[in-house]
PDB file of C-alpha atoms in Angstrom:
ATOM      1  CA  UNK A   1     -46.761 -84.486-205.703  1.00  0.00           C
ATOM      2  CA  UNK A   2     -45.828 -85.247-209.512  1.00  0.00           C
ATOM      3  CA  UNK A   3     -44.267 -88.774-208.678  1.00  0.00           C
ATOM      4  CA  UNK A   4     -47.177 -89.753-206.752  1.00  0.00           C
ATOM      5  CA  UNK A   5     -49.803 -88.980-209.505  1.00  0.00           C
ATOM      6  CA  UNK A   6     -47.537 -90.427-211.893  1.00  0.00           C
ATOM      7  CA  UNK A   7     -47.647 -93.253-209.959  1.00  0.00           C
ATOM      8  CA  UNK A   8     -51.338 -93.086-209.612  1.00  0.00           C
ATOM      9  CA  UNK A   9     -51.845 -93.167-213.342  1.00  0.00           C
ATOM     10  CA  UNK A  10     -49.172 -95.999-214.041  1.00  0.00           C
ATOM     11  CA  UNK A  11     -51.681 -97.794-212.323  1.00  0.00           C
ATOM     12  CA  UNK A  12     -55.180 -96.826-213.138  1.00  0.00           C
ATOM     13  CA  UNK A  13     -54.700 -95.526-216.751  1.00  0.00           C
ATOM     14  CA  UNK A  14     -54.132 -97.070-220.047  1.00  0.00           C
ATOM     15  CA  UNK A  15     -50.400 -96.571-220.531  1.00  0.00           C
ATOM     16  CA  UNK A  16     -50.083 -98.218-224.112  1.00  0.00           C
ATOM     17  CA  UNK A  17     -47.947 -96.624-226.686  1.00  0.00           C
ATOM     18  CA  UNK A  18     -46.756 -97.615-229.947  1.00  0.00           C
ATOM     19  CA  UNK A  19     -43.992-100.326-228.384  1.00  0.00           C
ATOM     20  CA  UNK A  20     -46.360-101.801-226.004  1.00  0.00           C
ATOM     21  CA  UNK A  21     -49.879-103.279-225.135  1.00  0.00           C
ATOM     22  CA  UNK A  22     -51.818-101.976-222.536  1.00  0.00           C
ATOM     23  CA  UNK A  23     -54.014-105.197-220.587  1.00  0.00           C
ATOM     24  CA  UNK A  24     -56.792-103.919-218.257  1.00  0.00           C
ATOM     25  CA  UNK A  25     -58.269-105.776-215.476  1.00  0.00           C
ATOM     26  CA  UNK A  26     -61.833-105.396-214.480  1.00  0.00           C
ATOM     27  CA  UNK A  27     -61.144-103.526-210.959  1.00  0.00           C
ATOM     28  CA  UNK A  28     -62.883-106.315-208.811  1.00  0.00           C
ATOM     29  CA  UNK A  29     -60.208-105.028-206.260  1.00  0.00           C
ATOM     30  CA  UNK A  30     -57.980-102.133-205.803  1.00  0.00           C
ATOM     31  CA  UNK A  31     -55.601-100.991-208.271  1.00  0.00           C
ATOM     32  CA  UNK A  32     -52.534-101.326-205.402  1.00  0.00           C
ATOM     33  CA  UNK A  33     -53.855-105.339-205.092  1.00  0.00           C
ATOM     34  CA  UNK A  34     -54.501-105.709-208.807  1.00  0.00           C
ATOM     35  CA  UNK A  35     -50.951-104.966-209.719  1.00  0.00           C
ATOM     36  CA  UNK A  36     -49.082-106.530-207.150  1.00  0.00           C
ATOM     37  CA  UNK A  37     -51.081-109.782-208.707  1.00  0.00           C
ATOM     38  CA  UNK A  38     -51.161-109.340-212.252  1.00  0.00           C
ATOM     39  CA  UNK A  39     -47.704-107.311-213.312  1.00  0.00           C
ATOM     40  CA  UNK A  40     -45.493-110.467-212.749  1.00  0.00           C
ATOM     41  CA  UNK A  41     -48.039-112.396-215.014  1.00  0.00           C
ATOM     42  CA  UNK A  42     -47.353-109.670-217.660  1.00  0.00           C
ATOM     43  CA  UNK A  43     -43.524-109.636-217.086  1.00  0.00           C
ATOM     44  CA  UNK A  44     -43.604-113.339-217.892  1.00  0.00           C
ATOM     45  CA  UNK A  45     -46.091-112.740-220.452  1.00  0.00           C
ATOM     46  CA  UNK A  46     -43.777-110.115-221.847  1.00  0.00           C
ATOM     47  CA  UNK A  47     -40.872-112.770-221.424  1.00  0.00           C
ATOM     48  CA  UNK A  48     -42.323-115.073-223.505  1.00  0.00           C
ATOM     49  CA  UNK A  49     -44.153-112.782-226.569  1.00  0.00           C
ATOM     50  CA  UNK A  50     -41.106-110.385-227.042  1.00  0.00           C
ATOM     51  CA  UNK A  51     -43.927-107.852-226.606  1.00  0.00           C
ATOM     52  CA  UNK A  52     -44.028-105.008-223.924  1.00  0.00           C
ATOM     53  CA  UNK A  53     -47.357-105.992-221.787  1.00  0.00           C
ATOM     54  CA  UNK A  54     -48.231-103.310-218.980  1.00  0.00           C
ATOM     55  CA  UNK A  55     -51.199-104.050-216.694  1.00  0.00           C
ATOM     56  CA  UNK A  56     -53.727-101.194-216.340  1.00  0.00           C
ATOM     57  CA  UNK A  57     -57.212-100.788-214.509  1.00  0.00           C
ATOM     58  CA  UNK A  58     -59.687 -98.181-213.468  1.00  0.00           C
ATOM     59  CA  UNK A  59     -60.404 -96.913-210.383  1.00  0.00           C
ATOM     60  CA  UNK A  60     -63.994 -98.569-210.396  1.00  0.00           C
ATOM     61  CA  UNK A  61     -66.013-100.640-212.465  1.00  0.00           C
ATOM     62  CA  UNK A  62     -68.011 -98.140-214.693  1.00  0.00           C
ATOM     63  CA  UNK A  63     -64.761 -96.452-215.679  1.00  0.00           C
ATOM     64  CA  UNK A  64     -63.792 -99.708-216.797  1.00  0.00           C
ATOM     65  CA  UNK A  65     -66.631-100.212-218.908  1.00  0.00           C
ATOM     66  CA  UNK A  66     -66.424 -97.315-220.668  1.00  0.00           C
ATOM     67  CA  UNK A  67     -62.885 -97.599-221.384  1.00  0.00           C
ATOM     68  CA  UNK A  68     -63.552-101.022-222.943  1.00  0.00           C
ATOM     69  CA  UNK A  69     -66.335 -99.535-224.946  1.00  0.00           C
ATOM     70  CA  UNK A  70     -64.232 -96.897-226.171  1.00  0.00           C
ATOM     71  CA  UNK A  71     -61.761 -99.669-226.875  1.00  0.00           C
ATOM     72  CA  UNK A  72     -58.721 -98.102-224.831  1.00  0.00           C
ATOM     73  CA  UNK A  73     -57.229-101.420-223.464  1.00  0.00           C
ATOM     74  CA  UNK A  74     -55.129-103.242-226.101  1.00  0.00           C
ATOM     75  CA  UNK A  75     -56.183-106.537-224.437  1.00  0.00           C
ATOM     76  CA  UNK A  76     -58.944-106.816-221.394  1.00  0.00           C
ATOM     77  CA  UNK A  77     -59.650-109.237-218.511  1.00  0.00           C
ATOM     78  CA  UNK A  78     -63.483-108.508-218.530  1.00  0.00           C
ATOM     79  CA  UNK A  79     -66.468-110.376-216.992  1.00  0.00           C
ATOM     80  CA  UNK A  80     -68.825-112.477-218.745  1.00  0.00           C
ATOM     81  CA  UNK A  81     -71.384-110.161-219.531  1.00  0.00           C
ATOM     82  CA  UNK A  82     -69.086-107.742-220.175  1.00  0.00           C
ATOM     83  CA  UNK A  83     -67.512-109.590-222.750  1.00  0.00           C
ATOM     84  CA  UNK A  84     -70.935-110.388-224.761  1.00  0.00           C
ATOM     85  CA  UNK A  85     -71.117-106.383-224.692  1.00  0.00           C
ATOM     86  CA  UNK A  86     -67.797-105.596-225.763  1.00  0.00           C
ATOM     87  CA  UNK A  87     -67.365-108.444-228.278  1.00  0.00           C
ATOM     88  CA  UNK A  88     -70.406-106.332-230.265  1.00  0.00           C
ATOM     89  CA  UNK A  89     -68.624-102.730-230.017  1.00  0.00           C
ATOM     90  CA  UNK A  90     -65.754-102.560-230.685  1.00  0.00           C
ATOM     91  CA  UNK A  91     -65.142-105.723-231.119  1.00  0.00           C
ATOM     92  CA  UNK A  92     -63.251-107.372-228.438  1.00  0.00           C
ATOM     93  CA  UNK A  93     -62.498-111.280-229.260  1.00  0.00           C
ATOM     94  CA  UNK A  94     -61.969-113.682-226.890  1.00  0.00           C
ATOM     95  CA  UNK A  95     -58.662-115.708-226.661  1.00  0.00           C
ATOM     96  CA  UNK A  96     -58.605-117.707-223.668  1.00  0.00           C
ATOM     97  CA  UNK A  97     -60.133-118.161-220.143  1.00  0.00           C
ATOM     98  CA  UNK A  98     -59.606-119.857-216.892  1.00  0.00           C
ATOM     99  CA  UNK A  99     -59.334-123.384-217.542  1.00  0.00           C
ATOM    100  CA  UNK A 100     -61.797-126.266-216.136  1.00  0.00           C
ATOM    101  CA  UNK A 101     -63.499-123.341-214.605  1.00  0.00           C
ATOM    102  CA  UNK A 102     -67.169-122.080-214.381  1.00  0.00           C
ATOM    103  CA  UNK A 103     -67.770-118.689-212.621  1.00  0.00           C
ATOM    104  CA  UNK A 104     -70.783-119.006-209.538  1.00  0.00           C
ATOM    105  CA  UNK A 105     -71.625-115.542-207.975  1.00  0.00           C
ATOM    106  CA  UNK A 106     -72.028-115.669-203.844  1.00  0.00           C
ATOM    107  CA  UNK A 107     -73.970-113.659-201.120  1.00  0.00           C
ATOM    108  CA  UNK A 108     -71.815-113.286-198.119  1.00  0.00           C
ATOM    109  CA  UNK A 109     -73.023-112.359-194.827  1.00  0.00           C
ATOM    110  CA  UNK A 110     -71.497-111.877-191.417  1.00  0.00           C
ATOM    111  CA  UNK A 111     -70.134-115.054-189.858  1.00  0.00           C
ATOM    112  CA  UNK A 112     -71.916-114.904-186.499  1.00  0.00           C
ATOM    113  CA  UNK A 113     -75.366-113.428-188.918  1.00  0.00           C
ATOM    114  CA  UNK A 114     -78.115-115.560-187.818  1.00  0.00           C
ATOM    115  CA  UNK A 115     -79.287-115.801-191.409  1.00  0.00           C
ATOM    116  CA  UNK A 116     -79.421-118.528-193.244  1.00  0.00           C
ATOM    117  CA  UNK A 117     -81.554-118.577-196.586  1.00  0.00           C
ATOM    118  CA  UNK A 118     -81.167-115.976-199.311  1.00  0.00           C
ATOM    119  CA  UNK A 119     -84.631-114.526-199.099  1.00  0.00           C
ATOM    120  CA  UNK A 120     -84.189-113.693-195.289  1.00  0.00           C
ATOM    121  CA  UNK A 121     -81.815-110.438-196.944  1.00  0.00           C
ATOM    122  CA  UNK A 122     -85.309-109.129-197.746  1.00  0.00           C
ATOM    123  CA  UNK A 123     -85.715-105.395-197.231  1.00  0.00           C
ATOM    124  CA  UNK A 124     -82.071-105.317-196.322  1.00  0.00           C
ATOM    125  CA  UNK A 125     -79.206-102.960-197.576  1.00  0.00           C
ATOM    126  CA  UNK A 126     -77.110-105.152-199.716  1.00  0.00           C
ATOM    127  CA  UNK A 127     -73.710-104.429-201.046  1.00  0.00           C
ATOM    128  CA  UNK A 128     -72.869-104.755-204.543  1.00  0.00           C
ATOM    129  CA  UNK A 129     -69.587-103.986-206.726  1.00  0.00           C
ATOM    130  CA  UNK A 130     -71.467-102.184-209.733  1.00  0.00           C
ATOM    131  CA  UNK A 131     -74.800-102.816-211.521  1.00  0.00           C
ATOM    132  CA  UNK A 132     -72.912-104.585-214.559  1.00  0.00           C
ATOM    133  CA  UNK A 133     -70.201-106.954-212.291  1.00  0.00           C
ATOM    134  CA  UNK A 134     -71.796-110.232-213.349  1.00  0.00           C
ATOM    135  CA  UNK A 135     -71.785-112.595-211.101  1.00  0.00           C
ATOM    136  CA  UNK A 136     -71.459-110.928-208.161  1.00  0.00           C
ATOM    137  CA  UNK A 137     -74.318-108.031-208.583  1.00  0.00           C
ATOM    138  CA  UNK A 138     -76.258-108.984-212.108  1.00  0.00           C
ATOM    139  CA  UNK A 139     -77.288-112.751-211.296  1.00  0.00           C
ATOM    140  CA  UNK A 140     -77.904-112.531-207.467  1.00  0.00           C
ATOM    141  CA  UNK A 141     -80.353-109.989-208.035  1.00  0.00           C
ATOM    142  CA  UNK A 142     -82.188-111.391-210.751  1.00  0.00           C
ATOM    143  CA  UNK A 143     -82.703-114.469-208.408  1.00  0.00           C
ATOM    144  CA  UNK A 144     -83.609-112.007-205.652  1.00  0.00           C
ATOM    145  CA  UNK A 145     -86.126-110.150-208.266  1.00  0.00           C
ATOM    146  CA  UNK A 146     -87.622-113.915-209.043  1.00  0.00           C
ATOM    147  CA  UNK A 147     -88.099-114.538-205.893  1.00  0.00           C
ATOM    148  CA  UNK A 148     -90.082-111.194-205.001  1.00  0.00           C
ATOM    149  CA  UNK A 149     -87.168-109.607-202.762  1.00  0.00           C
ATOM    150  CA  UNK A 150     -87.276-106.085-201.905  1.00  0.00           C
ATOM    151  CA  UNK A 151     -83.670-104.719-201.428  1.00  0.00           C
ATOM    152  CA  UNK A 152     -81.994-101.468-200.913  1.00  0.00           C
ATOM    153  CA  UNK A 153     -78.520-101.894-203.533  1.00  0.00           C
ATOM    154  CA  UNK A 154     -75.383-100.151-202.352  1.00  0.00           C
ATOM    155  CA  UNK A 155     -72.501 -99.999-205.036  1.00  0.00           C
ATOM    156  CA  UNK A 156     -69.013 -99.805-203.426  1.00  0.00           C
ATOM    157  CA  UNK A 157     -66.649 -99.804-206.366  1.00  0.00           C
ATOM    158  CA  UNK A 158     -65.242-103.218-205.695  1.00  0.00           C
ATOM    159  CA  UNK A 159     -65.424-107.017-204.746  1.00  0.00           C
ATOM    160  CA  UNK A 160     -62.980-106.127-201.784  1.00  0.00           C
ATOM    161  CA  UNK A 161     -65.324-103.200-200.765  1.00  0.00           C
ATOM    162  CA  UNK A 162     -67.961-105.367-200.222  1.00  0.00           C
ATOM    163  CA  UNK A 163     -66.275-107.883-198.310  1.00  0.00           C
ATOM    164  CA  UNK A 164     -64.771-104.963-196.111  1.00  0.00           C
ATOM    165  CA  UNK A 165     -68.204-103.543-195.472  1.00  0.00           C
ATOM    166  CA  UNK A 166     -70.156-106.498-194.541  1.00  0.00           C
ATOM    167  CA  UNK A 167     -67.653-107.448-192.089  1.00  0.00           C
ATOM    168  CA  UNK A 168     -67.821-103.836-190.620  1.00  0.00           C
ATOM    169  CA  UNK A 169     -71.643-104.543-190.519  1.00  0.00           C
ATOM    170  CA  UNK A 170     -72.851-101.370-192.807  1.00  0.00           C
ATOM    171  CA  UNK A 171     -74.368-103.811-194.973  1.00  0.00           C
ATOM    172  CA  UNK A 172     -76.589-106.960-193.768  1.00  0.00           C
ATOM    173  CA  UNK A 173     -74.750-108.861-197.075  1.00  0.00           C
ATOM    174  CA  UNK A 174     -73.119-108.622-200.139  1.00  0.00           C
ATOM    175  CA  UNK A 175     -72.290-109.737-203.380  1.00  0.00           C
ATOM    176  CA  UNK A 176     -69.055-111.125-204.861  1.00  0.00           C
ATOM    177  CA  UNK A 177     -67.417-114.495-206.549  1.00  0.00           C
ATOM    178  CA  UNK A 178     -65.042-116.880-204.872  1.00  0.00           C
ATOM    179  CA  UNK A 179     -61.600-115.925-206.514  1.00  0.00           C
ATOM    180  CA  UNK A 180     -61.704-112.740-205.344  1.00  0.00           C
ATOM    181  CA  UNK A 181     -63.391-113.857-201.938  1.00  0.00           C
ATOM    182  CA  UNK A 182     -60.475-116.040-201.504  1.00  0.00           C
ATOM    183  CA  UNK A 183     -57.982-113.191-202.210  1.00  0.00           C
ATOM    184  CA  UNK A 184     -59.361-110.752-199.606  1.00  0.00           C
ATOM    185  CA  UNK A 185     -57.168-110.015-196.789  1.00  0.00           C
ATOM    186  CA  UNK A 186     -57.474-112.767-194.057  1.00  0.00           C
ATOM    187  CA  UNK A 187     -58.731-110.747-191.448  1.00  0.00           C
ATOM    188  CA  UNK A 188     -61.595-109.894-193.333  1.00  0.00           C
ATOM    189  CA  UNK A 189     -62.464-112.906-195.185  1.00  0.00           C
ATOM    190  CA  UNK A 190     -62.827-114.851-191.719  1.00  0.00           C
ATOM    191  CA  UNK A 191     -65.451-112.299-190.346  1.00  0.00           C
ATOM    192  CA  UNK A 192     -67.403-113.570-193.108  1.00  0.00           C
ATOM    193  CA  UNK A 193     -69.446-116.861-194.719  1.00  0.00           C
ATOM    194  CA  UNK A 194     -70.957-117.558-197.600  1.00  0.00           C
ATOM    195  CA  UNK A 195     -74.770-117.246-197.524  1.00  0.00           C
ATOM    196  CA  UNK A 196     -75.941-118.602-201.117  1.00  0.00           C
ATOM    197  CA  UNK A 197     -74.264-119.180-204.573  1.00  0.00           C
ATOM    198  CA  UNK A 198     -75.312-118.882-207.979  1.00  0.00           C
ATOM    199  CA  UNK A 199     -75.775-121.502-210.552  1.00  0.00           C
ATOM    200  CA  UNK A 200     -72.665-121.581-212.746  1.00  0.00           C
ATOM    201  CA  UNK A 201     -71.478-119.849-216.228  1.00  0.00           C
ATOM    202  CA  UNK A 202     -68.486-119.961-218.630  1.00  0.00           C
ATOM    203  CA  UNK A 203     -66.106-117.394-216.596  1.00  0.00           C
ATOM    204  CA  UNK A 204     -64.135-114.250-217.297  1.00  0.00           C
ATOM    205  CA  UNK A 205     -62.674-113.563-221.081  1.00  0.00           C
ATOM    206  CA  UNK A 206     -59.003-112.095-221.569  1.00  0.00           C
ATOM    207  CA  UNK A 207     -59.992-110.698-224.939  1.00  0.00           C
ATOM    208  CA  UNK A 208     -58.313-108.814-227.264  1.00  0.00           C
ATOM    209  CA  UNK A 209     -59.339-105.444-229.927  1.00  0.00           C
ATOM    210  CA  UNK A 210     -59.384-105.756-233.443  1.00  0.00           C
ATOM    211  CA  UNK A 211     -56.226-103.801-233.833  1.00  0.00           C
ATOM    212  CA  UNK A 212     -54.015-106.181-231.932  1.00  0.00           C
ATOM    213  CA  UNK A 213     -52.254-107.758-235.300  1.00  0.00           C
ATOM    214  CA  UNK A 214     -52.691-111.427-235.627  1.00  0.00           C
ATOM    215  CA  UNK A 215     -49.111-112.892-235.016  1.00  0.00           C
ATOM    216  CA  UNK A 216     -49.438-110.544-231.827  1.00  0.00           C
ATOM    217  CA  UNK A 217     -52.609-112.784-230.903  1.00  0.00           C
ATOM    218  CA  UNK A 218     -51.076-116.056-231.958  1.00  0.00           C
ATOM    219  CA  UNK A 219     -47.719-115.267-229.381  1.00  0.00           C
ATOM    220  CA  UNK A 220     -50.440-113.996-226.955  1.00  0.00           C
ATOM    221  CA  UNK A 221     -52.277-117.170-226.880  1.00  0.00           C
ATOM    222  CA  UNK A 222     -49.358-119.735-226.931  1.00  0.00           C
ATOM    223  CA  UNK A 223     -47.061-117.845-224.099  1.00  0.00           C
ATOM    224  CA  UNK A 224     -50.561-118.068-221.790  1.00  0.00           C
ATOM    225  CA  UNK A 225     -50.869-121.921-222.636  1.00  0.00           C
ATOM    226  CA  UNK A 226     -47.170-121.989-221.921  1.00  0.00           C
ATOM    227  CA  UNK A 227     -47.875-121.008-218.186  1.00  0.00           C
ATOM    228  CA  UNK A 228     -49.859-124.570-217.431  1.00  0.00           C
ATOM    229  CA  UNK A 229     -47.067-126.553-218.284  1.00  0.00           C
ATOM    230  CA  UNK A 230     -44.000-124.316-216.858  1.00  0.00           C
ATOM    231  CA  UNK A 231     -43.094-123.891-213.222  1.00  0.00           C
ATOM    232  CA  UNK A 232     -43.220-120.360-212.824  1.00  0.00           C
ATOM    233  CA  UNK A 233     -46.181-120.152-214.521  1.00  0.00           C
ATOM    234  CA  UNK A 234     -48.026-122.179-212.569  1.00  0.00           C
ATOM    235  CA  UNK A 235     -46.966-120.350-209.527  1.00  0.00           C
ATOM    236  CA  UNK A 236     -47.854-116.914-211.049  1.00  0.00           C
ATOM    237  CA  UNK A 237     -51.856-118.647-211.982  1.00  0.00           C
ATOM    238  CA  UNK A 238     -51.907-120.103-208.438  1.00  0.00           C
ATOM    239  CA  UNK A 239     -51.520-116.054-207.489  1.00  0.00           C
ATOM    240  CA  UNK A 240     -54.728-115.205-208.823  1.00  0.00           C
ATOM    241  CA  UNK A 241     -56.525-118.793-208.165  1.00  0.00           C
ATOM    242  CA  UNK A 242     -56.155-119.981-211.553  1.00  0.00           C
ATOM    243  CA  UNK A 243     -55.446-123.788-211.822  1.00  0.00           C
ATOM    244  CA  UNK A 244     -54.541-122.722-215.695  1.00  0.00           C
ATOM    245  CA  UNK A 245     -55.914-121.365-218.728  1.00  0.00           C
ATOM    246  CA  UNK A 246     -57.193-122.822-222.012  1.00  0.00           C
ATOM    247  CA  UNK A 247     -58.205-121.009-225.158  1.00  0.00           C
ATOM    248  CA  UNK A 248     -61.587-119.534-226.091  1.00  0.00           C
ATOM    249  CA  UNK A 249     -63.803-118.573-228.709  1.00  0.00           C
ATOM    250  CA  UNK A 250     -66.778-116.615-229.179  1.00  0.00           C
ATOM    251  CA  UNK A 251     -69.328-119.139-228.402  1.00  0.00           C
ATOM    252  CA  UNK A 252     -68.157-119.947-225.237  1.00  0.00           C
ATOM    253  CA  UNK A 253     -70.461-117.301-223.840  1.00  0.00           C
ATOM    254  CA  UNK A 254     -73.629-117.793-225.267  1.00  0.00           C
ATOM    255  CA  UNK A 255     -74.948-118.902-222.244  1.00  0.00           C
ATOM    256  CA  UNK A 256     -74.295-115.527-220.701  1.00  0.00           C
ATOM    257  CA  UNK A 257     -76.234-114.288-223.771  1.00  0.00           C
ATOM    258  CA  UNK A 258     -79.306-116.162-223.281  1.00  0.00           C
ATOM    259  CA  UNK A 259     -79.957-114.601-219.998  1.00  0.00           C
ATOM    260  CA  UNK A 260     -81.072-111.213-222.598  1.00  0.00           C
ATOM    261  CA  UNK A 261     -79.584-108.700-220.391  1.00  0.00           C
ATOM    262  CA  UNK A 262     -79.579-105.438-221.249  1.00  0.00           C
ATOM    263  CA  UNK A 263     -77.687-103.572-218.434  1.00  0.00           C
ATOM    264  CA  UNK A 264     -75.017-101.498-221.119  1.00  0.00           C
ATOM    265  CA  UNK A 265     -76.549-101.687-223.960  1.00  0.00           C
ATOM    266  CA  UNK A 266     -76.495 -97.801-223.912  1.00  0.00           C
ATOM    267  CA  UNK A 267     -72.914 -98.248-224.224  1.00  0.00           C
ATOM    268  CA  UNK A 268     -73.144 -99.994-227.548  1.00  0.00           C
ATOM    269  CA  UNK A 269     -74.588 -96.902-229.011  1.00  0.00           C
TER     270      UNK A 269
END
């Protein structure tokens, strides 16, 4: 029983110390999924810094937010929205992003569904990861509220969980965003097709808190642009649907700002 928590934690928890960095990734999937993806990128990462990276998670999206807020991740693969949160309190500061990207939320529905416009998901049960995941719950239903929809929102912990239980038919759709639609398993992902997408916004920040000393940053920064130009680092991006990264800075997500939402702002108190 005591390896298998242990194991558990290793991979939900923050597990930085004093000779390492702990990075969290928004759970958009399961913890199992998220590490097999993201703990070669920090080996490499680690490779390249001298620094000890370990990947950590939550076991659902809220828990992830208020880890964030409480500023437990070292540095933090967060969502757009997130990041205009977190960037407030406690400071989180963006340092790179996806590169040549821009982040469009989708509705997916049941391949043989008969539907074909967004608002015929009126007065259906839709399928959402959490009320803050950005693209794939926040934007689709502020279209849906524009255009006078009347749904019944289910929150399933994850992008993966919504895939799952569309296909299953428990839901009539569901929300999500391409990456992680392309990294669902096969057998579910063809069971499914995409309904409706979102207009576009500056994507996900890796971000880092104010503690993380500056010549920690700078190696940060330069071993991620390293990946676009080296072999193997290409190969570990193309794991996680990255065609490469670029850096970032604040402004990069004022366009996420201008949409005024206020979905955590209890979490900045």
């Amino acid at each position: 029983m005591y390896l298998l928590v242990s194991f558990f934690v290793f991979f939900v928890a923050p597990v930085s110390n004093a000779n390492s960095l702990s990075f969290g990734i928004v759970p958009q999937q399961s913890a199992k999924k998220l590490a097999r993806l993201w703990t070669p990128i920090f080996a490499y990462l680690s490779a390249k810094t001298g620094e000890d990276i370990r990947f950590s998670t939550a076991n659902d999206i809220p828990t992830f937010e208020k880890r964030v807020a409480a500023g437990e991740y070292d540095i933090a693969y967060m969502n757009p929205y997130h990041y205009t949160v977190f960037h407030q309190v406690p400071g989180y500061e963006a340092v790179a992003r996806q590169k040549d990207k821009r982040i469009k939320g989708i509705v997916v529905v049941r391949k043989d569904s008969v539907l074909n416009e967004l608002t015929e998901l009126d007065e259906e049960k839709l399928a959402f990861p959490s009320p803050a995941a950005f693209a794939a719950s926040v934007v689709p239903r502020a279209q849906m509220d524009l255009k006078g929809m009347q749904i019944t929102p289910q929150y399933v912990s994850s992008h993966d969980s919504v895939y799952l239980g569309v296909a299953r038919g428990f839901f009539a759709g569901g929300g999500g965003v391409m990456r992680t639609f392309n990294n669902t398993t096969p057998e579910v992902r063809e069971q499914l097709r995409v309904l409706w997408t979102t207009p576009p916004y500056t994507p996900h920040a890796i971000a880092v808190h104010p503690r993380v000393a500056p010549d920690v940053v700078e190696k940060l920064k330069q071993a991620l642009l390293t990946m676009n130009d080296d072999p193997e680092g290409r190969s570990l991006l193309k794991t996680i649907n990255f065609k490469g990264i670029e850096l970032a800075e604040n402004a990069d997500w004022d366009d996420v700002r201008a949409l005024n939402i206020t979905l955590l702002n209890d979490l900045l108190k």
